[in-house]
CSV table of C-alpha atoms in Angstrom, one decimal:
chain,number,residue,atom,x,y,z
K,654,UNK,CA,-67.1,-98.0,56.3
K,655,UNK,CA,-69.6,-95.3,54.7
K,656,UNK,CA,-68.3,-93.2,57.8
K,657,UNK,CA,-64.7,-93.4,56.5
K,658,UNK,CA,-65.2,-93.2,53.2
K,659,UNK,CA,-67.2,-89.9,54.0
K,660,UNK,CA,-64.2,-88.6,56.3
K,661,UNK,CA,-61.7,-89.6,53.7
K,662,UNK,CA,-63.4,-87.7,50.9
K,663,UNK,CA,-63.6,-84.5,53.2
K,664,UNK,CA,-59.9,-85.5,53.7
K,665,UNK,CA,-59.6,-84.9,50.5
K,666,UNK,CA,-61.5,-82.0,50.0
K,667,UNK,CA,-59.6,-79.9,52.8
K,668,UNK,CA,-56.2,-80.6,50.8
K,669,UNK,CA,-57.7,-79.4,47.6
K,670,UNK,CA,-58.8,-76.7,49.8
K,671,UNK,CA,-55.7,-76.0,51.0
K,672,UNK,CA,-53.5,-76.2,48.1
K,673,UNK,CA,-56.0,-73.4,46.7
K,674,UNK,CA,-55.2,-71.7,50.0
K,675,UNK,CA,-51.7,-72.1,49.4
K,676,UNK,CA,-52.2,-71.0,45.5
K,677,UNK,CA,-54.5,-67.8,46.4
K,678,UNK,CA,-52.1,-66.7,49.4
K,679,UNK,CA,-49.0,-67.0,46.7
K,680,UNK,CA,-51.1,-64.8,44.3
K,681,UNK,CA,-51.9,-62.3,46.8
K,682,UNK,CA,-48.4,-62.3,48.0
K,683,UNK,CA,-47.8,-61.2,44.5
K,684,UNK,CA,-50.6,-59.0,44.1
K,685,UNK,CA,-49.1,-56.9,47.6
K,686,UNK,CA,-46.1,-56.5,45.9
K,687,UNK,CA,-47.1,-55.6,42.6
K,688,UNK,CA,-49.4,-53.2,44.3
K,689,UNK,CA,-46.2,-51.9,46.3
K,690,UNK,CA,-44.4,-51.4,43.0
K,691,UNK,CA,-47.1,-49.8,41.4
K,692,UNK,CA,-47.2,-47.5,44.7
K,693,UNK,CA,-43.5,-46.9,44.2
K,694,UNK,CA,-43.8,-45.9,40.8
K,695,UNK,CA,-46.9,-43.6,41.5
K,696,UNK,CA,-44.8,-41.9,43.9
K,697,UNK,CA,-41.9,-41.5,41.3
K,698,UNK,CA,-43.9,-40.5,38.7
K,699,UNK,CA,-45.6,-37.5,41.7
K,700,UNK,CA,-42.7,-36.2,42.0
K,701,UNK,CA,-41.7,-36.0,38.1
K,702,UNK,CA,-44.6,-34.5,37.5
K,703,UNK,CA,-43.6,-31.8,40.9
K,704,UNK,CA,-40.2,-31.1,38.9
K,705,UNK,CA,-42.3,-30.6,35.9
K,706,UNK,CA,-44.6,-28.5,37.1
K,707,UNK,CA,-42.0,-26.3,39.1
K,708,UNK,CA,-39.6,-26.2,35.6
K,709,UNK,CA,-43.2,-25.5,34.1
K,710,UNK,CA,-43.1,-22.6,36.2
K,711,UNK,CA,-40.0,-21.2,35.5
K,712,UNK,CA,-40.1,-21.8,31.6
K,713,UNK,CA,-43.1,-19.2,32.1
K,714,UNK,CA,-41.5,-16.9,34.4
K,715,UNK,CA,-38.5,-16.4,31.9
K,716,UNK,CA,-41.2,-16.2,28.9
K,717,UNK,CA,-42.9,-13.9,30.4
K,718,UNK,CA,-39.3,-11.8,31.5
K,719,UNK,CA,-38.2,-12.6,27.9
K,720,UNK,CA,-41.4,-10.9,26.4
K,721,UNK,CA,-41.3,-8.0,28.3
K,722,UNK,CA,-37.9,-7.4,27.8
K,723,UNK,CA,-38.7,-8.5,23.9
K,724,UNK,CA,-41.6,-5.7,24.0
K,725,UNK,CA,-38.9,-2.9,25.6
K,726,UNK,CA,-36.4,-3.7,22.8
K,727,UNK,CA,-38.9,-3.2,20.4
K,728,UNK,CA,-40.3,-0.1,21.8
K,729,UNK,CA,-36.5,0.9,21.8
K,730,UNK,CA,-35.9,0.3,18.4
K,731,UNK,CA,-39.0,1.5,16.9
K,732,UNK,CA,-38.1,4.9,18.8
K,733,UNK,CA,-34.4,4.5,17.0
K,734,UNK,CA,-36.0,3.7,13.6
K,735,UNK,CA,-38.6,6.9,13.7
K,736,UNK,CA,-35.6,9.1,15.0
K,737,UNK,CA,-33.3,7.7,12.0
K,738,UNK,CA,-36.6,8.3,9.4
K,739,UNK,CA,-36.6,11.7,10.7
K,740,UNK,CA,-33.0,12.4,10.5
K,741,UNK,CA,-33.1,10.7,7.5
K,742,UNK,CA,-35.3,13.4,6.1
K,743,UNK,CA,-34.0,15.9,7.6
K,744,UNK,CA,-30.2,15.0,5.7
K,745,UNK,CA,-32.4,14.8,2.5
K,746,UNK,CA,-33.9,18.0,2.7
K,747,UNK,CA,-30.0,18.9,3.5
K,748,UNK,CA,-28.6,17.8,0.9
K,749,UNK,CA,-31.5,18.9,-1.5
K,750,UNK,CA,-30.6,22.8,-0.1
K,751,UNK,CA,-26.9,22.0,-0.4
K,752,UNK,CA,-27.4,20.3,-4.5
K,753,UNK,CA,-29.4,23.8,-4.8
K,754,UNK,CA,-27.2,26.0,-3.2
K,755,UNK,CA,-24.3,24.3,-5.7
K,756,UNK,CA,-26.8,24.4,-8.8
K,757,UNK,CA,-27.0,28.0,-8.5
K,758,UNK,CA,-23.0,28.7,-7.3
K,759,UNK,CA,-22.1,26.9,-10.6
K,760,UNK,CA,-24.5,29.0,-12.1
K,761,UNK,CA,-23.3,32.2,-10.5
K,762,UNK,CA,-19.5,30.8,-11.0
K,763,UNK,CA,-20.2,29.8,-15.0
K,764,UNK,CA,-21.8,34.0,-15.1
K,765,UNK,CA,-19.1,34.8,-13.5
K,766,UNK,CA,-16.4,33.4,-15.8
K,767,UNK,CA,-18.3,34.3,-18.7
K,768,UNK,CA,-18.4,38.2,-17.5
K,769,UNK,CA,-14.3,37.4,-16.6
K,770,UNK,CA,-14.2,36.2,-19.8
K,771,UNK,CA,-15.9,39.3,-21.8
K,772,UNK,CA,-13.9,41.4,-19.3
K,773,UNK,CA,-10.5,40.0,-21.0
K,774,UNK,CA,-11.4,40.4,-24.5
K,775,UNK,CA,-12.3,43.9,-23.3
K,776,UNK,CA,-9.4,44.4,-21.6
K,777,UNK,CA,-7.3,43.0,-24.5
K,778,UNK,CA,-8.9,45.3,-26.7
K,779,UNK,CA,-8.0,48.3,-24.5
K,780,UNK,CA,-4.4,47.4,-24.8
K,781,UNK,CA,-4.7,47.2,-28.4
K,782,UNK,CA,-6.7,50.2,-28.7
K,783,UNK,CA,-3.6,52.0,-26.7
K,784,UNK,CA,-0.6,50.6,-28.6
K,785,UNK,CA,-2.5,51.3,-32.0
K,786,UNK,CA,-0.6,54.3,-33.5
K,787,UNK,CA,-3.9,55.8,-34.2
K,788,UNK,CA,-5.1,56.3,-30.7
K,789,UNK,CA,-1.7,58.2,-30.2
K,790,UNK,CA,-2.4,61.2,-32.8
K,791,UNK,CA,-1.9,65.0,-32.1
K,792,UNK,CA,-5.3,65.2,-32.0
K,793,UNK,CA,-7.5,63.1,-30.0
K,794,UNK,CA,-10.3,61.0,-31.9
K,795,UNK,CA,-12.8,62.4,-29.0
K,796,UNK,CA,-12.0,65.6,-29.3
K,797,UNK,CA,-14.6,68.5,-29.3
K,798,UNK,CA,-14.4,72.0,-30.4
K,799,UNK,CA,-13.6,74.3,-28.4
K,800,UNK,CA,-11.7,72.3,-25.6
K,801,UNK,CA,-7.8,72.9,-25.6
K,802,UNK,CA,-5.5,69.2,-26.0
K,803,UNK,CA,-4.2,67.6,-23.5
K,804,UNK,CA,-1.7,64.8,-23.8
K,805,UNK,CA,-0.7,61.7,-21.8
K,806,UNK,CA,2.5,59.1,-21.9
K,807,UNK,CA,1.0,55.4,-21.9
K,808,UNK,CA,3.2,52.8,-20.4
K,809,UNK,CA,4.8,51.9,-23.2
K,810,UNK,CA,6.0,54.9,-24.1
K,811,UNK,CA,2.9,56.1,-26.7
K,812,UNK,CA,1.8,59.6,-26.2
K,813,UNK,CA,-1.9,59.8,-26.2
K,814,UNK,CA,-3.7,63.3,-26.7
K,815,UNK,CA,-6.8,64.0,-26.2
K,816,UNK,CA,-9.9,66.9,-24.9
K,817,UNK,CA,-9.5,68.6,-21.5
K,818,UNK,CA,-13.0,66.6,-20.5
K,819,UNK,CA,-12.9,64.9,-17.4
K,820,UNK,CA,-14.7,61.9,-18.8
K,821,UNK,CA,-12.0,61.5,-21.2
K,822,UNK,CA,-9.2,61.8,-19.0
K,823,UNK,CA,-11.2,59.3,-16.1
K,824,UNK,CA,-11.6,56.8,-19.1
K,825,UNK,CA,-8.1,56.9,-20.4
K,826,UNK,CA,-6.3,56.5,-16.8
K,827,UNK,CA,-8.6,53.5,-16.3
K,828,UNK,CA,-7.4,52.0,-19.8
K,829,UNK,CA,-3.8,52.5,-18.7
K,830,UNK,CA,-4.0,51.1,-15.2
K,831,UNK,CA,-5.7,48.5,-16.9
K,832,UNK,CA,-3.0,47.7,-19.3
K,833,UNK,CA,-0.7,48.0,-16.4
K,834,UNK,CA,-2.1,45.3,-14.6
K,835,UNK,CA,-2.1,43.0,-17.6
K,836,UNK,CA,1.7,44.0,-18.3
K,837,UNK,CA,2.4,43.0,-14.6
K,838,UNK,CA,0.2,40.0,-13.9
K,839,UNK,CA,1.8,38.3,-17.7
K,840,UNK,CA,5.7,39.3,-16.4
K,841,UNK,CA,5.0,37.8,-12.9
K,842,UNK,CA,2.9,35.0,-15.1
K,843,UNK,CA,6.2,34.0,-17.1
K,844,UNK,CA,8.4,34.9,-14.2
K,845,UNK,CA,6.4,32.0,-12.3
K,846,UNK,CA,7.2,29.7,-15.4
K,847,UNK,CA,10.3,30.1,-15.6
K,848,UNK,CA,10.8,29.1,-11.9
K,849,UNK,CA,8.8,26.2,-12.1
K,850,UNK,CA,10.7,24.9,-15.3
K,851,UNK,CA,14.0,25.0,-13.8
K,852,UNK,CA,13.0,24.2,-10.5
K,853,UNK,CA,11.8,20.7,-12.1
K,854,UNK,CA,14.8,20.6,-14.0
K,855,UNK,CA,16.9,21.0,-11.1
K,856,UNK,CA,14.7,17.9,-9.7
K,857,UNK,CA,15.0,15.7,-12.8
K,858,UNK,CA,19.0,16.4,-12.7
K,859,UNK,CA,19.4,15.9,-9.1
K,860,UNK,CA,17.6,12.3,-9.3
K,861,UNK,CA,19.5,11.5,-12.4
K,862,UNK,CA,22.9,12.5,-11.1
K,863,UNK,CA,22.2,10.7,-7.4
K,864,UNK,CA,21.2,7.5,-9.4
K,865,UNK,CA,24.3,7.8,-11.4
K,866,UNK,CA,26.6,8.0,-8.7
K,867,UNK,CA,25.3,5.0,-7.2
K,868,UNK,CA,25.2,2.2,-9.9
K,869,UNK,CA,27.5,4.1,-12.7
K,870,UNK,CA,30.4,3.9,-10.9
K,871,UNK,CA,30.4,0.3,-9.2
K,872,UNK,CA,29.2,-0.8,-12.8
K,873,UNK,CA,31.8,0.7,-14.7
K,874,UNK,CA,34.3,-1.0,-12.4
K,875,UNK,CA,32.5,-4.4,-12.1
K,876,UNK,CA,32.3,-4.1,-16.2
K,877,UNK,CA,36.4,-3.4,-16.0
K,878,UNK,CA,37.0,-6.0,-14.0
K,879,UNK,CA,34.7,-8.8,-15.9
K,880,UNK,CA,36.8,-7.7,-19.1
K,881,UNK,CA,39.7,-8.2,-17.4
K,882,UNK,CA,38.7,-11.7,-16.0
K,883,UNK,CA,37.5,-12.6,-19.6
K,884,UNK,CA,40.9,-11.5,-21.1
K,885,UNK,CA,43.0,-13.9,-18.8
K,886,UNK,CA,40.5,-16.8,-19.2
K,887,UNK,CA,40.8,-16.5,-23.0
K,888,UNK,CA,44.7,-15.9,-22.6
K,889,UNK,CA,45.1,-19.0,-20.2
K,890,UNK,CA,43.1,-21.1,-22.9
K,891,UNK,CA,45.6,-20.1,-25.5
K,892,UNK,CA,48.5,-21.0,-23.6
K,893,UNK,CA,47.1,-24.3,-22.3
K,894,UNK,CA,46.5,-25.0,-26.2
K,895,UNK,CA,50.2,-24.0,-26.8
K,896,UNK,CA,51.5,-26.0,-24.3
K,897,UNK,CA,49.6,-28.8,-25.1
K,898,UNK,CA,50.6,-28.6,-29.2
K,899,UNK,CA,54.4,-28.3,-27.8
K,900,UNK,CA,54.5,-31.3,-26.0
K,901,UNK,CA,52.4,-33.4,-28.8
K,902,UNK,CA,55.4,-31.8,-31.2
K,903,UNK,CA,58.0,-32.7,-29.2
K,904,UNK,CA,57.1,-36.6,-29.2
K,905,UNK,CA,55.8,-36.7,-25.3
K,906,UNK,CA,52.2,-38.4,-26.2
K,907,UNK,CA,52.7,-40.4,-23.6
K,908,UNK,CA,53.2,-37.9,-20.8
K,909,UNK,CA,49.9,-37.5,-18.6
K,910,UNK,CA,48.7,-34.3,-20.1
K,911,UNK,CA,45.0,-34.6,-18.7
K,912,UNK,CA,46.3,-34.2,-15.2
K,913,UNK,CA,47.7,-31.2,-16.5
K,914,UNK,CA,45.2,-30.0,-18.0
K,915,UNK,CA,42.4,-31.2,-14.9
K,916,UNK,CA,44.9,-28.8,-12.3
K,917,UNK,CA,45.2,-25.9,-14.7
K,918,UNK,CA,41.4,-26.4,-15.3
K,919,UNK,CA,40.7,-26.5,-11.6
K,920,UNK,CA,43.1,-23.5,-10.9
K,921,UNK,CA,40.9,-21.2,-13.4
K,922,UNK,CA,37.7,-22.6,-11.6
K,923,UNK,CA,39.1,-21.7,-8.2
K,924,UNK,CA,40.5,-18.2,-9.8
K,925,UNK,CA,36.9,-17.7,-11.2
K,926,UNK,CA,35.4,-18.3,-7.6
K,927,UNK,CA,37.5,-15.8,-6.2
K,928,UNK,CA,36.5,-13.3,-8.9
K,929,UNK,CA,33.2,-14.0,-8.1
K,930,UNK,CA,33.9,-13.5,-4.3
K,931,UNK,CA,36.0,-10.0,-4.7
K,932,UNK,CA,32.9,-8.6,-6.8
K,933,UNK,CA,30.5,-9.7,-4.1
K,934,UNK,CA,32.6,-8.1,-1.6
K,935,UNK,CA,33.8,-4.9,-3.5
K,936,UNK,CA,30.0,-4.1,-4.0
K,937,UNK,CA,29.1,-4.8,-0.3
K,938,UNK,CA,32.1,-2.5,0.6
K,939,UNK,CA,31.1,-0.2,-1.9
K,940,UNK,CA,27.4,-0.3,-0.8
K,941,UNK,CA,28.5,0.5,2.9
K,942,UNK,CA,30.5,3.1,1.6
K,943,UNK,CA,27.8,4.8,0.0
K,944,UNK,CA,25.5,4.6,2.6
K,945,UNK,CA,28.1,5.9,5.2
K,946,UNK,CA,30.0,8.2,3.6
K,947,UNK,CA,28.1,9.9,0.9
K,948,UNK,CA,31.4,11.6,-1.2
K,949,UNK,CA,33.6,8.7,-0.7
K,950,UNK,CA,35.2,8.9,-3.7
K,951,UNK,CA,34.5,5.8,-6.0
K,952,UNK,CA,37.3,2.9,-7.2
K,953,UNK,CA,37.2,4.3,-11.0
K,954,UNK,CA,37.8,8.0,-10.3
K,955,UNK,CA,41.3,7.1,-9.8
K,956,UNK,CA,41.6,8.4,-6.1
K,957,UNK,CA,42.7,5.3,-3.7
K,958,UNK,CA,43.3,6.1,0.2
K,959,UNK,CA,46.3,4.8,1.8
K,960,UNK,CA,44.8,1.5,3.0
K,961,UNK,CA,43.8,0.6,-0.2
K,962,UNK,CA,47.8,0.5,-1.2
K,963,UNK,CA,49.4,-2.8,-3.3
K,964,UNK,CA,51.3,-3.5,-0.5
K,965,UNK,CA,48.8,-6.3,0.7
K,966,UNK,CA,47.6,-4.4,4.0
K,967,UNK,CA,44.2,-3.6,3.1
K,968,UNK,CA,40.8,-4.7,5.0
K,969,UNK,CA,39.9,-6.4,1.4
K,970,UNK,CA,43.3,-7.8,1.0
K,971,UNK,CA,43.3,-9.7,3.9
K,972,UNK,CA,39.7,-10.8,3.8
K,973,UNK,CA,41.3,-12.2,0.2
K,974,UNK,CA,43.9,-13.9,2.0
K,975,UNK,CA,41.8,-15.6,4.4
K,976,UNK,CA,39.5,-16.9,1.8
K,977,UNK,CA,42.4,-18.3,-0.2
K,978,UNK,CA,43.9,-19.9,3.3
K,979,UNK,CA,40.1,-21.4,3.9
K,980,UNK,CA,40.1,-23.3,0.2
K,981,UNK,CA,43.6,-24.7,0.8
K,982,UNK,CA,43.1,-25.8,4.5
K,983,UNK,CA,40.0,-27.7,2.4
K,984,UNK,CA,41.4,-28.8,-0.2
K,985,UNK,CA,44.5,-30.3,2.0
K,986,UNK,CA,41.8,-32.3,4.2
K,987,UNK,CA,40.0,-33.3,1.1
């Protein structure tokens, strides 16, 4: 009995034994494949790190590319920048001769004019010293003893006298070809005037008359024609009035004047459209006539071709016609 008590207990020993068997053979079934996992993920992460490393590599290749290229453009435009300053300076020193040159050309120009100036009045003084009746004695004012007189005829007509000296005679001819030149640049002066004047007013008139034959003209008709329209309104009115009193005289209240009065009413509306039409025609023929033409002559001046005749034949006549036909073919279907 102790002997099978002793074999069941180691019985029961072995079974723990082997259900911690069992439980250490599951755990190291799971350790294997964690440890395969981890493996598998080692192996991933090797070869992220490889495609890091290698994009590492590039990133620095094209940093490095990028720099030097980076240091080349720099070199390049700090070469630009030094060539600008020195063009830069060069244009200033330029344009500090050039502000010179025209400080001393304004200068030389204002000295200039002054001298052209004091060279006028002197000239100017000349003339008047030559047409003064006292320069054009018998005797010359620089006369000197001894010399014989000798006379001159000034342009004008003045007689000067004066010493047989040379100096004299040099001095006088200069005065007169002076005065001259003053006499012929002031004619060709005013001549130049007077061509400018009535060249602009032959401008001014030829702009005035070319807008005058366009709008005068086709307004002075239109104008005609409104007064016209006007009068025959204001006529009908009266005689619709008239009518209207002679039938209220006569003892006819109850005849339907409205009607009458809505038809002649619509008549003048329709007459007053086709007013309204022939003036928007007439210009547009008017307009095209002007453009094409030129010297046509216009409907006021009284000249009418043989188209434009009272026989109903016209181009605008029958255009008339034909709008009249259109308004009764719609008022019929109305």
């Amino acid at each position: 009995e102790l002997q099978l008590e002793k074999t069941r207990a180691e019985v029961a020993l072995l079974q723990e034994e082997k259900r911690g068997w069992k439980v250490t053979s599951q755990k190291v079934e799971e350790l294997t494949l964690e440890v395969e996992r981890l493996e598998t993920e080692c192996d991933v992460k090797e070869a992220q790190k490889c495609e890091l490393e290698t994009r590492i590599k590039d990133l620095t290749c094209r940093l490095d590319q990028h720099q030097v290229e980076s240091t080349s453009k720099i070199d390049e435009l700090t070469e630009q920048l030094n060539t600008s300053s020195s063009n830069a300076a060069r244009f200033e020193q330029d344009l500090k001769k050039t502000q010179n040159a025209l400080t001393n050309e304004s200068e030389r120009r204002a000295v200039a004019e002054h001298e052209m100036g004091l060279m006028r009045e002197q000239l100017l003084q000349n003339a008047s010293l030559l047409a003064s009746p006292h320069f054009s004695r018998a005797g010359s004012m620089r006369s000197e003893a001894g010399r014989q007189p000798f006379s001159l005829s000034g342009p004008d007509g003045n007689s000067i006298s004066l010493g047989g000296g040379s100096g004299d005679l040099d001095e006088i001819a200069l005065i007169l070809r002076q005065q001259q030149m003053i006499n012929d640049l002031r004619m060709r002066s005013e001549q130049y005037q007077r061509e400018n004047e009535r060249l602009r007013n032959l401008m001014e008139a030829s702009s005035l008359v070319d807008s005058l034959e366009k709008r005068t003209s086709l307004r002075s008709f239109e104008a005609h024609k409104l007064q016209e329209l006007e009068s025959a309104y204001s006529r009908l009115k009266l005689e619709l009035e008239s009518l209207v009193a002679q039938k209220a005289d006569a003892g006819l209240e109850n005849m339907d004047v409205k009607m009458l009065f809505d038809r002649i009413i619509e008549d003048n509306d329709r007459r007053r459209e086709e007013s309204a039409e022939l003036r928007a025609m007439l210009s547009t023929r008017f307009e095209r006539q002007s453009l094409l033409a030129g010297g046509s002559p216009r409907p006021d001046s009284g000249h009418w071709s043989a188209g434009h005749s009272d026989d109903g034949s016209s181009d605008l006549d029958e255009e008339l016609c034909l709008e009249r036909q259109c308004r009764q073919l719609k008022a019929l279907a109305e």
